Coordinates of C-alpha atoms in Angstrom, one line a residue:
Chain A
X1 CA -31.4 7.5 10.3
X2 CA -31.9 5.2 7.2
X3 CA -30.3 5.9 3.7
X4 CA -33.0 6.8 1.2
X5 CA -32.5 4.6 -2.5
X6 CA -31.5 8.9 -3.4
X7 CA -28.3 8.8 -1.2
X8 CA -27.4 5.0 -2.2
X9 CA -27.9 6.2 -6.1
X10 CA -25.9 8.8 -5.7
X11 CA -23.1 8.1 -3.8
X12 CA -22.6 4.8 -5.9
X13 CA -22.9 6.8 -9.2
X14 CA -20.8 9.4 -8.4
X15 CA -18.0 6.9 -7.2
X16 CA -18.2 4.8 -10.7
X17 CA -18.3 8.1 -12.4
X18 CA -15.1 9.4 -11.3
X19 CA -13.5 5.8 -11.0
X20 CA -14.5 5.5 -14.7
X21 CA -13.0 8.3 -15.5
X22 CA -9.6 7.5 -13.7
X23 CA -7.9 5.2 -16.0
X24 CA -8.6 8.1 -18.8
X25 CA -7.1 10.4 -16.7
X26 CA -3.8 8.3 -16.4
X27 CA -3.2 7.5 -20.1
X28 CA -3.5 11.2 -20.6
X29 CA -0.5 11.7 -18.5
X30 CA 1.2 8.8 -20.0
X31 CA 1.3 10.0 -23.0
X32 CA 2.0 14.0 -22.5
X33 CA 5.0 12.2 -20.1
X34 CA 6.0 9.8 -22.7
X35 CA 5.4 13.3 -25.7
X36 CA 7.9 15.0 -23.3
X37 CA 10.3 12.3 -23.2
X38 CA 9.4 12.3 -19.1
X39 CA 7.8 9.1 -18.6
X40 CA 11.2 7.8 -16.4
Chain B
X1 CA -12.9 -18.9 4.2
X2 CA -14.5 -22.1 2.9
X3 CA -12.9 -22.2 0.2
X4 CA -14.0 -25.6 -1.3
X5 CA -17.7 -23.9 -1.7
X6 CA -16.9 -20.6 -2.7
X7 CA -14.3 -21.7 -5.6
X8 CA -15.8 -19.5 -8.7
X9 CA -13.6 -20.2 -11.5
X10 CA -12.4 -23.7 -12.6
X11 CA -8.8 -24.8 -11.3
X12 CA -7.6 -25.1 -15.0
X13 CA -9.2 -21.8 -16.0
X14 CA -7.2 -20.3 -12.7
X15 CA -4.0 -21.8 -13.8
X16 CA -4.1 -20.1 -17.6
X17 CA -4.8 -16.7 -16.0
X18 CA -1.8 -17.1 -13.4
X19 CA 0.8 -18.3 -16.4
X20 CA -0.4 -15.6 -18.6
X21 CA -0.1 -12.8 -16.6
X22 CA 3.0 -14.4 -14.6
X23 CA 4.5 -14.1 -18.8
X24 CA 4.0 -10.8 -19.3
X25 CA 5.2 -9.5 -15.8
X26 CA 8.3 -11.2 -15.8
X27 CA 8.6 -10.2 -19.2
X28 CA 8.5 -6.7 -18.5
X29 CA 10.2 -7.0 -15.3
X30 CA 13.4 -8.2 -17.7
X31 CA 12.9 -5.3 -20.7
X32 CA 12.9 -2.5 -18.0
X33 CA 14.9 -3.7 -15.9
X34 CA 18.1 -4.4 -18.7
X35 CA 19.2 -0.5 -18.9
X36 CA 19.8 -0.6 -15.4
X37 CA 23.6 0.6 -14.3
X38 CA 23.7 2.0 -11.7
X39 CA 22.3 1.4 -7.8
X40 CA 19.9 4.2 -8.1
X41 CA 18.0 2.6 -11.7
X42 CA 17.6 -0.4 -9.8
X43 CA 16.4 1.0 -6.2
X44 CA 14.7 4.2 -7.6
X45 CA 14.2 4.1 -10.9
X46 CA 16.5 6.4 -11.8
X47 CA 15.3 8.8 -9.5
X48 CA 13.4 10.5 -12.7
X49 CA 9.6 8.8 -12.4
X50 CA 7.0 11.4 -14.4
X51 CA 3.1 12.2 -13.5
X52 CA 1.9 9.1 -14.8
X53 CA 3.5 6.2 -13.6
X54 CA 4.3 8.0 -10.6
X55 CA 0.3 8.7 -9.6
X56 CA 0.2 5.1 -10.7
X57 CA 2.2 3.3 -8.6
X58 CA 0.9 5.3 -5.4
X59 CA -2.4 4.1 -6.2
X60 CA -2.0 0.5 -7.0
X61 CA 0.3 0.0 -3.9
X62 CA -2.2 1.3 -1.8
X63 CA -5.4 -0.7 -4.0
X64 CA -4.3 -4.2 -1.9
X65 CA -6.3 -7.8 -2.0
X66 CA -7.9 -6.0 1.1
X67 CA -9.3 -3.2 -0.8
X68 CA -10.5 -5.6 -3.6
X69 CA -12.2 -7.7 -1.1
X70 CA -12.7 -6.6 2.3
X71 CA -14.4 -3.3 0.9
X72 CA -17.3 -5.8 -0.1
X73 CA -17.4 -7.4 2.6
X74 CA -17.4 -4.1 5.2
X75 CA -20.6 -2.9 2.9
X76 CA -21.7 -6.2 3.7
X77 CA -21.2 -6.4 7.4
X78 CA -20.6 -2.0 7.7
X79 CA -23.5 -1.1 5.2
X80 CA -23.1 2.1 3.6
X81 CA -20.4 3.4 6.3
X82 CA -18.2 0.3 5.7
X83 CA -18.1 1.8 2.0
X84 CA -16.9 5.0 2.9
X85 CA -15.2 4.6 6.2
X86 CA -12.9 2.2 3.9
X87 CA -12.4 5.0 1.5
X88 CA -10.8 7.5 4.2
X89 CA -7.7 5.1 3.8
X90 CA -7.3 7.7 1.0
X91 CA -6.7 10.6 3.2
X92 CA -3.1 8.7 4.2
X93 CA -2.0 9.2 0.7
X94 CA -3.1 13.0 0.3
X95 CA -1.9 13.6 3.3
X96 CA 1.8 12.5 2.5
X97 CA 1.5 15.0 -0.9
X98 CA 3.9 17.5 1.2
X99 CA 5.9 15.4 2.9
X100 CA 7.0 13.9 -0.3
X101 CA 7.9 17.0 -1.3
X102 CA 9.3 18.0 1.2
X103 CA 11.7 14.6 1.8
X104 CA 12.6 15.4 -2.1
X105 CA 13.7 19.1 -0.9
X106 CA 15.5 17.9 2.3
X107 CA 17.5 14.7 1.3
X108 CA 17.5 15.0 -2.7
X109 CA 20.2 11.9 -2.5
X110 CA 18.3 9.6 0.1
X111 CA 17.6 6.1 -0.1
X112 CA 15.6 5.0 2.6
X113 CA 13.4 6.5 5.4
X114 CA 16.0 5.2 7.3
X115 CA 18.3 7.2 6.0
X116 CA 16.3 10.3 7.1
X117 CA 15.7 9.1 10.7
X118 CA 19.3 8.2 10.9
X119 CA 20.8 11.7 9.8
X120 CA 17.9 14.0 11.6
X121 CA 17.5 12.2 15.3
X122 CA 21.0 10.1 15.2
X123 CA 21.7 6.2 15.9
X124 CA 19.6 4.9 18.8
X125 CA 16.1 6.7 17.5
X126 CA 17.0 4.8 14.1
X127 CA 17.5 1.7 15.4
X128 CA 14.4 2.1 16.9
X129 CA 12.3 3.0 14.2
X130 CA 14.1 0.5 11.8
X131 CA 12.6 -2.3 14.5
X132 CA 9.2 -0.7 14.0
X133 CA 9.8 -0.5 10.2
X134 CA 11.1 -4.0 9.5
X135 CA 8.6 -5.9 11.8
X136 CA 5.6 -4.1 10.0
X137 CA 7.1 -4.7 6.6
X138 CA 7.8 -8.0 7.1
X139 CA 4.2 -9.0 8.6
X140 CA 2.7 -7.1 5.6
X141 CA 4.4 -9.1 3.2
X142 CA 3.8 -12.7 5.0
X143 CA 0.0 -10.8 4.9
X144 CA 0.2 -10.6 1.4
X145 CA 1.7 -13.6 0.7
X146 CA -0.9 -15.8 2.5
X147 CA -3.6 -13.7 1.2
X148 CA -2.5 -14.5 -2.5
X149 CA -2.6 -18.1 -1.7
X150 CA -5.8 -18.2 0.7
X151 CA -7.4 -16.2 -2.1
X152 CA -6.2 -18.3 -5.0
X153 CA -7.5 -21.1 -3.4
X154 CA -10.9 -19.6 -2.1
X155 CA -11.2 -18.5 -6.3
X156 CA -9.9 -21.3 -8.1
X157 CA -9.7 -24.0 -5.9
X158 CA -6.0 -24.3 -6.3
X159 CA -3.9 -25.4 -3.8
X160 CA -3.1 -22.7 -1.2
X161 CA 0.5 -23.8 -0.9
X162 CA 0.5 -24.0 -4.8
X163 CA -0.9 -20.5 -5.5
X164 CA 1.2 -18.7 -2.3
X165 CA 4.5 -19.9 -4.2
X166 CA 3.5 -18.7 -7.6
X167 CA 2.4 -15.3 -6.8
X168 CA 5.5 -15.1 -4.7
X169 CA 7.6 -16.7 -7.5
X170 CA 6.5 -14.0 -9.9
X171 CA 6.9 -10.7 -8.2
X172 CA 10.2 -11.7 -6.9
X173 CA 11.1 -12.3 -10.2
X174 CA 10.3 -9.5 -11.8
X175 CA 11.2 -7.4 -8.8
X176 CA 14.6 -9.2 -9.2
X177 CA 14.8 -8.7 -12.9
X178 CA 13.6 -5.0 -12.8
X179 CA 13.8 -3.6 -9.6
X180 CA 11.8 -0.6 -8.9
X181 CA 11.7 0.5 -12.3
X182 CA 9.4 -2.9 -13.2
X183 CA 7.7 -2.4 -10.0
X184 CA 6.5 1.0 -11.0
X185 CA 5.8 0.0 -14.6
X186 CA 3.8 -3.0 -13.9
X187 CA 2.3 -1.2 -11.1
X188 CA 0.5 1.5 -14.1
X189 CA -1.0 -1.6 -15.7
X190 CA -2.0 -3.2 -13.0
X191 CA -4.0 0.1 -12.1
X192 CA -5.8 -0.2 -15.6
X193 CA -7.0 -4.0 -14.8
X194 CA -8.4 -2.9 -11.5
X195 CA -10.1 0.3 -12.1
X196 CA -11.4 -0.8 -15.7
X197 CA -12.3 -4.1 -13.7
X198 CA -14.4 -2.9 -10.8
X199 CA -15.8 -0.5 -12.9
X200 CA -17.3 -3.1 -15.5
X201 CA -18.5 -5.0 -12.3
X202 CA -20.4 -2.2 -10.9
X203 CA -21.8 -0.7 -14.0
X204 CA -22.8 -4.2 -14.9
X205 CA -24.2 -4.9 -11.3
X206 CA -26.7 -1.4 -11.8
X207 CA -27.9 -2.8 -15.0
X208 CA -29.0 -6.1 -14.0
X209 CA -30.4 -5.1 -10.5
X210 CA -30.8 -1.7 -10.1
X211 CA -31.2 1.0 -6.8
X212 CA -34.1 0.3 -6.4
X213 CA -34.8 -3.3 -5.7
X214 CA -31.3 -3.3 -4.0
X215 CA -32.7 -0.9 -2.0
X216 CA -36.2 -2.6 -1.5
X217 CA -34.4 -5.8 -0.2
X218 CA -31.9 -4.3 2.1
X219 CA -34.5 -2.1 3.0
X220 CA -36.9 -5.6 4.1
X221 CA -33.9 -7.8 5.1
X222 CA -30.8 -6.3 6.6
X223 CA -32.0 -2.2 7.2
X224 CA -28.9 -1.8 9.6
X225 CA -26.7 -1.6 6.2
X226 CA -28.5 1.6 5.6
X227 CA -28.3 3.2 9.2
X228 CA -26.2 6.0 9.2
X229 CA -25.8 6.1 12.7
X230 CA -24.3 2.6 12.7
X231 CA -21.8 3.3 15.9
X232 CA -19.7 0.5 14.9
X233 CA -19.2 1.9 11.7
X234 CA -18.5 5.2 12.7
X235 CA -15.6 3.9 15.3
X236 CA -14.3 1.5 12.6
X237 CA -14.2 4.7 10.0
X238 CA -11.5 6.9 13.1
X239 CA -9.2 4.0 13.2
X240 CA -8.9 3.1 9.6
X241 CA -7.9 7.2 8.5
X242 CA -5.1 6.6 11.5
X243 CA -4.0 3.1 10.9
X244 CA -3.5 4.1 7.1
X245 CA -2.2 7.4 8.1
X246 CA 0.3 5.8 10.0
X247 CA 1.1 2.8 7.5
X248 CA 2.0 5.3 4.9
X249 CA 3.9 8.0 6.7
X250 CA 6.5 5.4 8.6
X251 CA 6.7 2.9 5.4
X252 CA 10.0 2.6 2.8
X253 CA 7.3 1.4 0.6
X254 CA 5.9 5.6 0.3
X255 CA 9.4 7.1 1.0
X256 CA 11.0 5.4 -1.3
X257 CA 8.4 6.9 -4.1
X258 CA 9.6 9.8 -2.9
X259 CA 12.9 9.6 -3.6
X260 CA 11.9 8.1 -7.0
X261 CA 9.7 10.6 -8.5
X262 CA 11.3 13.0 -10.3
X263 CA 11.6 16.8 -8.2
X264 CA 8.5 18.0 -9.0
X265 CA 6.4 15.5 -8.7
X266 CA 5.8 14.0 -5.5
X267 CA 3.6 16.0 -4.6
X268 CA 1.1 16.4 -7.2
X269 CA 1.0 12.3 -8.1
X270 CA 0.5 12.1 -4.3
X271 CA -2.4 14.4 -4.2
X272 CA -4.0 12.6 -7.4
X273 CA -3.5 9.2 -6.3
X274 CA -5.4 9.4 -3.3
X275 CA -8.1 11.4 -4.9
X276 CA -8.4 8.8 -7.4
X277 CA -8.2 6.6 -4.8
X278 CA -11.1 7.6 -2.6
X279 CA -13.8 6.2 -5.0
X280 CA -12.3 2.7 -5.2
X281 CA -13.7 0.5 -1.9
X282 CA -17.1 2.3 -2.7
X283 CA -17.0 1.0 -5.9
X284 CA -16.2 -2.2 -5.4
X285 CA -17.8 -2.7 -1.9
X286 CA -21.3 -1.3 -3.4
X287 CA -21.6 -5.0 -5.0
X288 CA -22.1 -6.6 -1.8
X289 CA -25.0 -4.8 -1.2
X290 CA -26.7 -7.2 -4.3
X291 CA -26.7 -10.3 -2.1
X292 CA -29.8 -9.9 -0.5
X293 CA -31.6 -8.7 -3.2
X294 CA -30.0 -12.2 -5.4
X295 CA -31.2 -14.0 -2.6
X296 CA -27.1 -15.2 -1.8
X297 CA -26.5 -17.7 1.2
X298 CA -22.8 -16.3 2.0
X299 CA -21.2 -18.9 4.1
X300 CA -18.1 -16.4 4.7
X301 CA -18.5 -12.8 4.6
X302 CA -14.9 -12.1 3.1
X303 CA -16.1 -13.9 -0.1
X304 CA -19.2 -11.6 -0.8
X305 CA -17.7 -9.8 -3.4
X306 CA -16.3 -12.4 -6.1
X307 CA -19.8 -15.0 -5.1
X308 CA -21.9 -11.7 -6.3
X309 CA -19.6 -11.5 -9.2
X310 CA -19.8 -14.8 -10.4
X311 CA -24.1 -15.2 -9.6
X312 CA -24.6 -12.3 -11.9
X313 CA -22.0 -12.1 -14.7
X314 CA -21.5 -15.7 -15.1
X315 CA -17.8 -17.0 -16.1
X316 CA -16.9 -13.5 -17.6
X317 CA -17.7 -12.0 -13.4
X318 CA -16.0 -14.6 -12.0
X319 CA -13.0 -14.4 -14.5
X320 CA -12.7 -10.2 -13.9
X321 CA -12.6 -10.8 -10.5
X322 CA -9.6 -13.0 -10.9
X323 CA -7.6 -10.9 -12.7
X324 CA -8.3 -7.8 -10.3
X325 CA -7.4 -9.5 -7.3
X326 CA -4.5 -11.0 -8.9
X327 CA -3.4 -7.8 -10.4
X328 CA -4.2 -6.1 -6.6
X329 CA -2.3 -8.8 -4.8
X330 CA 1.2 -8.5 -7.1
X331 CA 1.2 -4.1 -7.0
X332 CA 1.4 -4.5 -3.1
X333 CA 3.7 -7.6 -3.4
X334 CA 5.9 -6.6 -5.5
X335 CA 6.3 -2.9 -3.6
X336 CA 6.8 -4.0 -0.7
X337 CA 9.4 -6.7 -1.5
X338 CA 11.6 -3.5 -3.4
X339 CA 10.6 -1.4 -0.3
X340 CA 12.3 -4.0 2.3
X341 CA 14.8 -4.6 0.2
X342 CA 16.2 -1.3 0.0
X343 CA 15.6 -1.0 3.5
X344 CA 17.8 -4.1 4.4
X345 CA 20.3 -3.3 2.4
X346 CA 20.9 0.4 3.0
X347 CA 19.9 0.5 7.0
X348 CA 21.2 -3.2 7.9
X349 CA 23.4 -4.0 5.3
X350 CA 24.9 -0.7 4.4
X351 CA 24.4 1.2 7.5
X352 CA 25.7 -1.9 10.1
X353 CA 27.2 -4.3 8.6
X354 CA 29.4 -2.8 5.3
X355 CA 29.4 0.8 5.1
X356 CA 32.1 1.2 2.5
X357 CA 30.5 -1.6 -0.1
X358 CA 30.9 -0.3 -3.6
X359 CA 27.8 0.4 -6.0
X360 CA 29.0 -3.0 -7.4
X361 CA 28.5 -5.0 -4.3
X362 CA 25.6 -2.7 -3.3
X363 CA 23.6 -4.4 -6.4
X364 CA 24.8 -7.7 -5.9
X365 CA 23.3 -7.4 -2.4
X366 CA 20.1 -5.7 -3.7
X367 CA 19.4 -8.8 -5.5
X368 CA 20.3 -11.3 -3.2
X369 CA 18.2 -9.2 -0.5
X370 CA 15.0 -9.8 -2.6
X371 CA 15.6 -13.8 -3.4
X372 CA 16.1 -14.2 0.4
X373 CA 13.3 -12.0 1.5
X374 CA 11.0 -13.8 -0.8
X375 CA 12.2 -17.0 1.0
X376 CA 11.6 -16.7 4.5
X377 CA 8.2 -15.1 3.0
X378 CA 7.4 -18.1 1.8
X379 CA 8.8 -20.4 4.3
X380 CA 7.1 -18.2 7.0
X381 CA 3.4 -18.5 5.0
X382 CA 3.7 -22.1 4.5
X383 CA 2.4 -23.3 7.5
X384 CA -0.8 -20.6 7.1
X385 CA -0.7 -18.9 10.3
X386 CA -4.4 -18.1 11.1
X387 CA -3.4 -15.6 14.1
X388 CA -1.4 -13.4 11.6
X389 CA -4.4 -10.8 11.1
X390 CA -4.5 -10.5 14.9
X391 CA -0.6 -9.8 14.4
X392 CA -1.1 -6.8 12.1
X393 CA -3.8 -5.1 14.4
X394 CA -1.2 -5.4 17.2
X395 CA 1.3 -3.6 14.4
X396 CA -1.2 -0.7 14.8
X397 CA 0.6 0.5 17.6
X398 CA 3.6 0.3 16.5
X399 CA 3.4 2.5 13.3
X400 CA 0.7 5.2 14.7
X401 CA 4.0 6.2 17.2
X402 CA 6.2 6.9 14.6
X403 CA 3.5 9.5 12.9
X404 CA 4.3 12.6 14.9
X405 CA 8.4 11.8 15.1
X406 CA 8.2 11.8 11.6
X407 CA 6.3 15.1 10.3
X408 CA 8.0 16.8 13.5
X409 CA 11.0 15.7 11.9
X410 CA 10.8 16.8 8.7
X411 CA 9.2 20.6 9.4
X412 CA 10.3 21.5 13.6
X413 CA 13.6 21.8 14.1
X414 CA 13.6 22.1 17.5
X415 CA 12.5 18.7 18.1
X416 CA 14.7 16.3 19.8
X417 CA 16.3 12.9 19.3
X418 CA 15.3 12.0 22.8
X419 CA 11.6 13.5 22.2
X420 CA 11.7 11.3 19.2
X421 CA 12.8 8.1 20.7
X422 CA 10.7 8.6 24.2
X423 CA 7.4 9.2 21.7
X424 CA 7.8 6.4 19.5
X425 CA 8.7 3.9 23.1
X426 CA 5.6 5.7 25.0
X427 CA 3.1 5.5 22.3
X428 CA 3.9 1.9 21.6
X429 CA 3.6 1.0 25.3
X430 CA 0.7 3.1 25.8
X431 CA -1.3 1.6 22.4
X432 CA -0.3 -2.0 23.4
X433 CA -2.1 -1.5 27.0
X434 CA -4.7 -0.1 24.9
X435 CA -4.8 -3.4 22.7
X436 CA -5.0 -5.3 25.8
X437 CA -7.1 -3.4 28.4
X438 CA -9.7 -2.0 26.0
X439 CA -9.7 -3.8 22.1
X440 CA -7.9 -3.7 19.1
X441 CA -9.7 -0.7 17.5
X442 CA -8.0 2.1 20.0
X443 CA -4.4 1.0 19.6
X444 CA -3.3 3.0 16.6
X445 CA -5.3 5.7 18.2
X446 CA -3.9 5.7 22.0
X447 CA -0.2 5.7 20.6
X448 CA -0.3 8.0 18.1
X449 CA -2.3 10.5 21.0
X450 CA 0.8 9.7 23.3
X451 CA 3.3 10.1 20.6
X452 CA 2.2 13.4 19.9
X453 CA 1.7 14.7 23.2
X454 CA 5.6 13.7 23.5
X455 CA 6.3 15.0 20.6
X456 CA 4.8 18.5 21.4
X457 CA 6.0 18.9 24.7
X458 CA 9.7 18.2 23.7
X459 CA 9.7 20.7 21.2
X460 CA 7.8 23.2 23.3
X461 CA 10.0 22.6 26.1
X462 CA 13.8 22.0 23.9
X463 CA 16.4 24.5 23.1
X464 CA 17.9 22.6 20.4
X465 CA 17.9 23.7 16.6
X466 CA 18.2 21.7 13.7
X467 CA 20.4 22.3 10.6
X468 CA 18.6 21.1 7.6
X469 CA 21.9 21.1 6.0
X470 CA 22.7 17.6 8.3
X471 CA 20.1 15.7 5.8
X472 CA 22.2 16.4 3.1
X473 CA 24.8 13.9 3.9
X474 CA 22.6 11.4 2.7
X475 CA 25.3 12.3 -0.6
X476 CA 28.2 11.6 1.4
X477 CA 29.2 7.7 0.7
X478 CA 26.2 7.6 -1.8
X479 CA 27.4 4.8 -3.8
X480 CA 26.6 6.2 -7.7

């Protein structure tokens, strides 16, 4: 059973997508931490 | 690795990068590290780690050199399965969501997992399992140390004995300086670099070849890297979720985190982080999957990654992938050295050798712990033991028996210190017979399968009942 160029596209996309949107996520919650004095 | 042909970056260019960023971590190992008073800022942070860093730190620990650059080369050798298989290391993390929690709940004043293993199954079972702890921790960070040389070297073309001792030089420092608190900060930027990095690399490596004439040439020259059915793969994908599973359960490294984050945290930064997580070895394993279609001769598989790197994006590629697996290398480094630190000094030091050492003497010890640690690391990886790898898949065995001990411990209380002991002792026997008799793949999986049928049966069978109120001690004699 072979992956088709639709299931290598989209797995791959869907990984960068959400790895993309990781770093975004975590300055987010640095700074409502660091807002709420919660950082450390 | 042949390292002399796969060098991507120039010697000089590797030696700015290293002195830059060994500036700036030992900077900030110093600034976060100077507020520290008492024991618990240096070997927790405080004990009041938020969200961010928190999730951070659980992430970047877990993103080693290994996910950096063996994901490419399972996609490479694996195929599409080598991508994801690699990714259910995640499910370790997510996994250990509750159980941070629930450490938090139980031993609000703990230290070490040693501490819980000591107070909930009694003296023998922890001497036991410190064994098991030490000799993995120890092993992973001679692993890591040679890795930052061997990869320095395979990059750069600098010395291996050269790069081991400045990599080691710098997180010991900062570690030093800062303790956990500059472990955990440096960790949050260190999780920046390697997302933002990987993710430049891949969107870059999309735009220049695309799916489809990746596709077309794996398609015409290795198909087997799109089999689904690949039954190496699949075996490969079984032992990774336990070997990870077990790594993270059994480690200082994650229960210290615990003890770190601030009450209600644990569980949610655990739960992100290996969410987060899961994308990672896809992301940067997919890139190996451009060699055929770039026509690369690979003389060494483990160097797939950075070579595709550097053919497509030039000196900016091969630059980025420096600084990823630089930044990778120290946020395992530097955990693990503030991990086995704490570990000596509250389970040997502490708990053997001076149990009434005042918080003064405690954070002498702390430091002097790390400086010799990072010594007979470095004195250990100088000679570049090739057999080490072989070492750590032995290891398997030994941490997979201390999974079911460990959860039974912290939510059954009828189970026993005896069950305890007799699982992790069976399922180490049993996995190293396993090692032997049938290959390295099973041995995680055969002891942690004896371990729990121990497990079960002794708290089926036992008439014993825990009080939870025992793991409170961990106050008693707590030095600040």
């Amino acid at each position: 059973m072979t992956a088709g160029v639709t299931v290598l596209a989209w797995v791959v996309t869907a990984a960068v997508a959400m790895s993309a949107v990781t770093p975004l996520i975590l300055i987010y919650l640095w700074i409502r931490d660091w807002k709420k004095e919660q950082l450390w | 690795m042949n390292s002399v042909n796969s060098a991507i970056l120039d010697a000089n260019v590797g030696w700015l990068i290293l002195a830059i960023f060994s500036v700036i971590w030992v900077w900030l190992g110093w600034f976060w590290g100077r507020k520290a008073r008492h024991l618990d800022d240096y070997m927790l942070a405080g004990r009041r780690v938020g969200m961010a860093l928190g999730t951070a730190t659980a992430m970047a620990t877990w993103v080693t050199s290994n996910t950096t650059m063996v994901a490419p080369q399972l996609a490479f050798q694996l195929g599409i399965w080598g991508m994801l298989g690699y990714s259910l290391g995640s499910v370790g993390l997510m996994l250990f969501a509750p159980l941070a929690r629930r450490i938090r709940q139980l031993l609000p004043f703990g230290y070490t997992s040693g501490d819980f293993i000591r107070l909930r199954y009694g003296t023998w079972t922890w001497r036991v399992f410190l064994v098991i702890s030490l000799c993995y921790a120890i092993g992973w960070l001679i692993s890591l140390g040679m890795a930052g040389g061997v990869l320095i070297h395979a990059l750069t073309g600098i010395d291996y004995r050269l790069g081991m001792t400045v990599i080691l030089t710098i997180c010991v420092l900062y570690t030093l300086l800062g303790g956990l608190r500059a472990v955990i900060g440096t960790d949050f930027i260190q999780t920046l670099l390697i997302i933002g990095g990987v993710v430049v690399l891949a969107i870059l490596t999309i735009n220049k070849i695309g799916f489809d004439a990746m596709h077309e040439s794996l398609l015409a020259e290795r198909p087997e890297l799109l089999n689904l059915l690949m039954p190496a793969a699949v075996m490969f994908l079984f032992n990774n979720l336990l070997f990870g599973i077990g790594e993270i359960f059994h480690s200082n490294v994650w229960w210290s985190r615990a003890f770190a984050f601030r009450k209600d945290v644990g569980f949610r930064a655990y739960l992100l982080a290996g969410i987060i997580w899961v994308p990672i070895p896809i992301v940067a394993g997919f890139i190996a999957l451009a060699a055929p279609a770039l026509g690369l001769n690979v003389p060494a598989a483990d160097m797939v990654g950075p070579m595709v790197a550097a053919e497509l994006l030039g000196f900016g590629g091969a630059v980025l992938v420096f600084i990823i697996v630089f930044s990778a290398l120290a946020s395992s480094l530097d955990s693990l050295l503030a991990a086995t630190s704490d570990l000596v000094l509250q389970d040997i030091y502490r708990g053997h050798l001076n149990p009434g050492a005042s918080d003064e003497k405690l954070r002498i010890m702390a430091k002097r712990i790390v400086i010799i640690l990072g010594i007979i690391t470095w004195l250990i990886c100088l000679p570049r033991i090739t057999t080490l790898a072989s070492l750590l898949h032995y290891l398997g065995a030994f941490v997979a028996s201390t999974i079911w001990p460990v959860v039974a411990g912290l939510y059954w209380r009828r189970t026993t210190a005896t069950g305890a002991l007799l699982a992790m002792l069976l399922g180490i026997g049993s996995g190293l017979l396993a090692y032997h008799f049938i290959g390295f793949y099973v041995a995680a999986l055969v002891s942690a399968v004896v371990s729990m049928s121990v497990v079960l049966i002794n708290t089926a069978m036992s008439h014993s009942w825990f009080d939870w109120e025992q793991l409170r001690q961990s106050r008693e004699g707590s030095p600040s």
